[in-house]
Amino acid sequence: MVDIGIYPNPEGSDKIVQFMQSGGSGFSSLEEAAEAISRFIPHRKKPKDLSGLNKNLRLKEDGKYYWHWDPKFLQRRSERKPGEESEFYKDQEESAKNIKIPTLLIRGALSDVLTEEDKDHFLNTIKHSEFKEIKEAAHMVAGDKNDIFAESIISFLTKSN
C-alpha cells in the first residue's frame, strides 16, 4: 500500500480530489498541466522536459490534454451520502483483517494523507505488515523519490519471496 491506510485523512484526501477535479475541463498545453502540478506539489522541481506528462495525460480531439483517470471515479465519491463513507471504511477494515500475504505500507514523510495514527492503525490491523517511510516525499511517493521507492519495493519483494 502506498501512502494510504484504512481510514485516509480527509483533509489530505480532499486536496487530492480537488487537484484531480481541477483538470476536468482539460489543459490547453503540457505547460499548463505542469503549472497545475507545480501548484499542487510545490516541493517537487518542475522538469525542463515535459514529455513525461504524456504518460499521465491524453490529448483528445478538442486539442486539450486530460488526465488519464476516469472522472467517474470522482463522481462516485461525490455521490456518497453522509455516513456512507464510514461504512465503506469499516468494510475495508474487516477485509484488511483477512490479509495473509506479505504486506508493505509505504508513506511519504511529507504526506498529509496517511497520518501517524492511521499508519499505526494499519500496522495493528495487519499485524504481519511492514512499514517504510520515504523522506522528502509527499503522497506521490513514486514520483517524488522513485529510486528509493523502487529500492524499497524490490527489497520487500526479495525478502518476501
mmCIF file of C-alpha atoms in Angstrom:
data_model
loop_
_atom_site.group_PDB
_atom_site.id
_atom_site.type_symbol
_atom_site.label_atom_id
_atom_site.label_comp_id
_atom_site.label_asym_id
_atom_site.label_seq_id
_atom_site.Cartn_x
_atom_site.Cartn_y
_atom_site.Cartn_z
ATOM 1 C CA MET A 1 0.000 0.000 0.000
ATOM 2 C CA VAL A 2 1.418 3.366 -0.940
ATOM 3 C CA ASP A 3 0.558 6.341 1.242
ATOM 4 C CA ILE A 4 -2.973 5.262 2.023
ATOM 5 C CA GLY A 5 -4.322 3.485 5.041
ATOM 6 C CA ILE A 6 -7.649 2.062 6.068
ATOM 7 C CA TYR A 7 -9.036 5.455 7.097
ATOM 8 C CA PRO A 8 -7.325 8.145 4.957
ATOM 9 C CA ASN A 9 -7.025 11.645 6.369
ATOM 10 C CA PRO A 10 -9.997 13.581 4.909
ATOM 11 C CA GLU A 11 -8.101 16.876 4.559
ATOM 12 C CA GLY A 12 -5.283 15.291 2.589
ATOM 13 C CA SER A 13 -7.670 13.204 0.502
ATOM 14 C CA ASP A 14 -9.825 16.247 -0.262
ATOM 15 C CA LYS A 15 -6.783 18.156 -1.549
ATOM 16 C CA ILE A 16 -6.019 15.334 -3.966
ATOM 17 C CA VAL A 17 -9.612 15.181 -5.183
ATOM 18 C CA GLN A 18 -9.673 18.962 -5.680
ATOM 19 C CA PHE A 19 -6.481 18.699 -7.720
ATOM 20 C CA MET A 20 -7.912 15.869 -9.809
ATOM 21 C CA GLN A 21 -11.085 17.870 -10.439
ATOM 22 C CA SER A 22 -9.126 20.997 -11.368
ATOM 23 C CA GLY A 23 -8.160 19.464 -14.697
ATOM 24 C CA GLY A 24 -11.685 18.374 -15.547
ATOM 25 C CA SER A 25 -12.036 20.802 -18.450
ATOM 26 C CA GLY A 26 -8.627 19.858 -19.827
ATOM 27 C CA PHE A 27 -5.364 21.736 -20.297
ATOM 28 C CA SER A 28 -4.503 23.692 -23.423
ATOM 29 C CA SER A 29 -0.860 22.550 -23.252
ATOM 30 C CA LEU A 30 1.573 20.356 -21.349
ATOM 31 C CA GLU A 31 2.977 23.581 -19.864
ATOM 32 C CA GLU A 32 -0.431 24.467 -18.397
ATOM 33 C CA ALA A 33 -0.703 20.986 -16.882
ATOM 34 C CA ALA A 34 2.842 21.280 -15.487
ATOM 35 C CA GLU A 35 1.916 24.588 -13.843
ATOM 36 C CA ALA A 36 -1.106 22.951 -12.182
ATOM 37 C CA ILE A 37 1.111 20.141 -10.900
ATOM 38 C CA SER A 38 3.669 22.637 -9.572
ATOM 39 C CA ARG A 39 0.961 24.423 -7.596
ATOM 40 C CA PHE A 40 -0.217 21.106 -6.152
ATOM 41 C CA ILE A 41 3.242 19.736 -5.285
ATOM 42 C CA PRO A 42 5.492 22.776 -4.852
ATOM 43 C CA HIS A 43 8.239 20.724 -3.154
ATOM 44 C CA ARG A 44 8.943 18.902 -6.437
ATOM 45 C CA LYS A 45 11.088 20.699 -9.007
ATOM 46 C CA LYS A 46 9.308 21.217 -12.327
ATOM 47 C CA PRO A 47 11.126 19.266 -15.069
ATOM 48 C CA LYS A 48 12.521 21.094 -18.085
ATOM 49 C CA ASP A 49 11.338 18.299 -20.374
ATOM 50 C CA LEU A 50 7.568 17.923 -20.049
ATOM 51 C CA SER A 51 7.261 14.935 -22.401
ATOM 52 C CA GLY A 52 6.910 12.611 -19.398
ATOM 53 C CA LEU A 53 3.471 14.126 -18.813
ATOM 54 C CA ASN A 54 2.275 12.265 -21.891
ATOM 55 C CA LYS A 55 2.145 9.172 -19.638
ATOM 56 C CA ASN A 56 -0.406 10.898 -17.388
ATOM 57 C CA LEU A 57 -2.371 12.950 -19.905
ATOM 58 C CA ARG A 58 -4.325 12.105 -23.021
ATOM 59 C CA LEU A 59 -4.599 14.507 -25.969
ATOM 60 C CA LYS A 60 -8.202 14.420 -27.157
ATOM 61 C CA GLU A 61 -9.922 15.544 -30.340
ATOM 62 C CA ASP A 62 -10.647 19.009 -28.919
ATOM 63 C CA GLY A 63 -6.877 19.643 -28.728
ATOM 64 C CA LYS A 64 -6.818 19.610 -24.913
ATOM 65 C CA TYR A 65 -4.912 17.363 -22.547
ATOM 66 C CA TYR A 66 -6.897 15.406 -19.948
ATOM 67 C CA TRP A 67 -5.744 13.285 -17.016
ATOM 68 C CA HIS A 68 -5.829 9.593 -17.847
ATOM 69 C CA TRP A 69 -8.051 8.664 -14.900
ATOM 70 C CA ASP A 70 -11.758 8.110 -15.225
ATOM 71 C CA PRO A 71 -13.715 11.158 -13.987
ATOM 72 C CA LYS A 72 -16.482 8.774 -12.894
ATOM 73 C CA PHE A 73 -14.127 7.729 -10.097
ATOM 74 C CA LEU A 74 -14.500 11.199 -8.593
ATOM 75 C CA GLN A 75 -18.210 11.326 -9.343
ATOM 76 C CA ARG A 76 -18.827 8.182 -7.281
ATOM 77 C CA ARG A 77 -17.004 9.779 -4.359
ATOM 78 C CA SER A 78 -19.062 12.971 -4.512
ATOM 79 C CA GLU A 79 -22.316 10.992 -4.742
ATOM 80 C CA ARG A 80 -21.767 9.268 -1.396
ATOM 81 C CA LYS A 81 -24.301 10.252 1.198
ATOM 82 C CA PRO A 82 -23.274 11.366 4.707
ATOM 83 C CA GLY A 83 -22.371 8.341 6.789
ATOM 84 C CA GLU A 84 -21.723 6.049 3.810
ATOM 85 C CA GLU A 85 -18.015 6.793 3.880
ATOM 86 C CA SER A 86 -17.543 5.445 7.406
ATOM 87 C CA GLU A 87 -19.393 2.253 6.405
ATOM 88 C CA PHE A 88 -17.110 1.930 3.383
ATOM 89 C CA TYR A 89 -14.022 2.204 5.576
ATOM 90 C CA LYS A 90 -15.411 -0.255 8.123
ATOM 91 C CA ASP A 91 -15.779 -2.771 5.296
ATOM 92 C CA GLN A 92 -12.174 -2.064 4.276
ATOM 93 C CA GLU A 93 -11.009 -2.675 7.818
ATOM 94 C CA GLU A 94 -12.828 -6.012 8.006
ATOM 95 C CA SER A 95 -11.250 -7.011 4.702
ATOM 96 C CA ALA A 96 -7.807 -5.886 5.896
ATOM 97 C CA LYS A 97 -8.048 -8.192 8.911
ATOM 98 C CA ASN A 98 -8.158 -11.130 6.489
ATOM 99 C CA ILE A 99 -4.960 -10.260 4.626
ATOM 100 C CA LYS A 100 -2.490 -13.108 4.997
ATOM 101 C CA ILE A 101 0.082 -12.255 2.317
ATOM 102 C CA PRO A 102 3.214 -10.178 2.970
ATOM 103 C CA THR A 103 2.176 -6.531 3.127
ATOM 104 C CA LEU A 104 4.230 -3.359 2.921
ATOM 105 C CA LEU A 105 2.895 0.075 3.831
ATOM 106 C CA ILE A 106 4.901 2.974 2.403
ATOM 107 C CA ARG A 107 4.391 6.581 3.463
ATOM 108 C CA GLY A 108 5.815 9.768 2.078
ATOM 109 C CA ALA A 109 7.162 11.658 5.093
ATOM 110 C CA LEU A 110 5.639 14.915 3.771
ATOM 111 C CA SER A 111 2.227 13.381 3.118
ATOM 112 C CA ASP A 112 -0.980 14.643 4.666
ATOM 113 C CA VAL A 113 -2.977 11.588 3.529
ATOM 114 C CA LEU A 114 -1.529 8.835 5.720
ATOM 115 C CA THR A 115 -1.324 10.153 9.272
ATOM 116 C CA GLU A 116 0.798 8.664 12.038
ATOM 117 C CA GLU A 117 -2.393 7.467 13.723
ATOM 118 C CA ASP A 118 -3.635 5.734 10.575
ATOM 119 C CA LYS A 119 -0.214 4.190 9.985
ATOM 120 C CA ASP A 120 -0.317 2.701 13.492
ATOM 121 C CA HIS A 121 -3.895 1.525 12.965
ATOM 122 C CA PHE A 122 -2.911 -0.175 9.688
ATOM 123 C CA LEU A 123 0.085 -1.915 11.290
ATOM 124 C CA ASN A 124 -2.058 -3.080 14.221
ATOM 125 C CA THR A 125 -4.817 -4.332 11.912
ATOM 126 C CA ILE A 126 -2.466 -6.215 9.575
ATOM 127 C CA LYS A 127 -0.049 -7.371 12.248
ATOM 128 C CA HIS A 128 2.458 -9.010 9.888
ATOM 129 C CA SER A 129 2.745 -5.870 7.734
ATOM 130 C CA GLU A 130 5.942 -3.870 7.426
ATOM 131 C CA PHE A 131 6.408 -0.119 7.170
ATOM 132 C CA LYS A 132 8.778 2.128 5.229
ATOM 133 C CA GLU A 133 8.809 5.921 5.294
ATOM 134 C CA ILE A 134 10.328 7.777 2.336
ATOM 135 C CA LYS A 135 11.931 11.070 3.367
ATOM 136 C CA GLU A 136 11.326 14.173 1.244
ATOM 137 C CA ALA A 137 8.342 12.529 -0.475
ATOM 138 C CA ALA A 138 4.700 13.509 -0.198
ATOM 139 C CA HIS A 139 1.642 11.499 -1.273
ATOM 140 C CA MET A 140 3.029 10.999 -4.794
ATOM 141 C CA VAL A 141 5.850 8.876 -3.352
ATOM 142 C CA ALA A 142 6.944 7.149 -6.558
ATOM 143 C CA GLY A 143 7.041 10.445 -8.440
ATOM 144 C CA ASP A 144 8.881 12.276 -5.670
ATOM 145 C CA LYS A 145 11.542 9.670 -4.845
ATOM 146 C CA ASN A 146 11.235 6.920 -7.439
ATOM 147 C CA ASP A 147 14.684 5.351 -6.881
ATOM 148 C CA ILE A 148 14.147 4.997 -3.126
ATOM 149 C CA PHE A 149 10.569 3.828 -3.672
ATOM 150 C CA ALA A 150 11.642 1.167 -6.192
ATOM 151 C CA GLU A 151 14.506 0.039 -3.955
ATOM 152 C CA SER A 152 12.059 -0.372 -1.047
ATOM 153 C CA ILE A 153 9.657 -2.433 -3.146
ATOM 154 C CA ILE A 154 12.401 -4.658 -4.586
ATOM 155 C CA SER A 155 13.893 -5.238 -1.133
ATOM 156 C CA PHE A 156 10.490 -6.156 0.300
ATOM 157 C CA LEU A 157 9.639 -8.493 -2.579
ATOM 158 C CA THR A 158 13.047 -10.173 -2.442
ATOM 159 C CA LYS A 159 12.734 -10.738 1.293
ATOM 160 C CA SER A 160 9.124 -11.945 0.988
ATOM 161 C CA ASN A 161 9.795 -14.423 -1.785
#
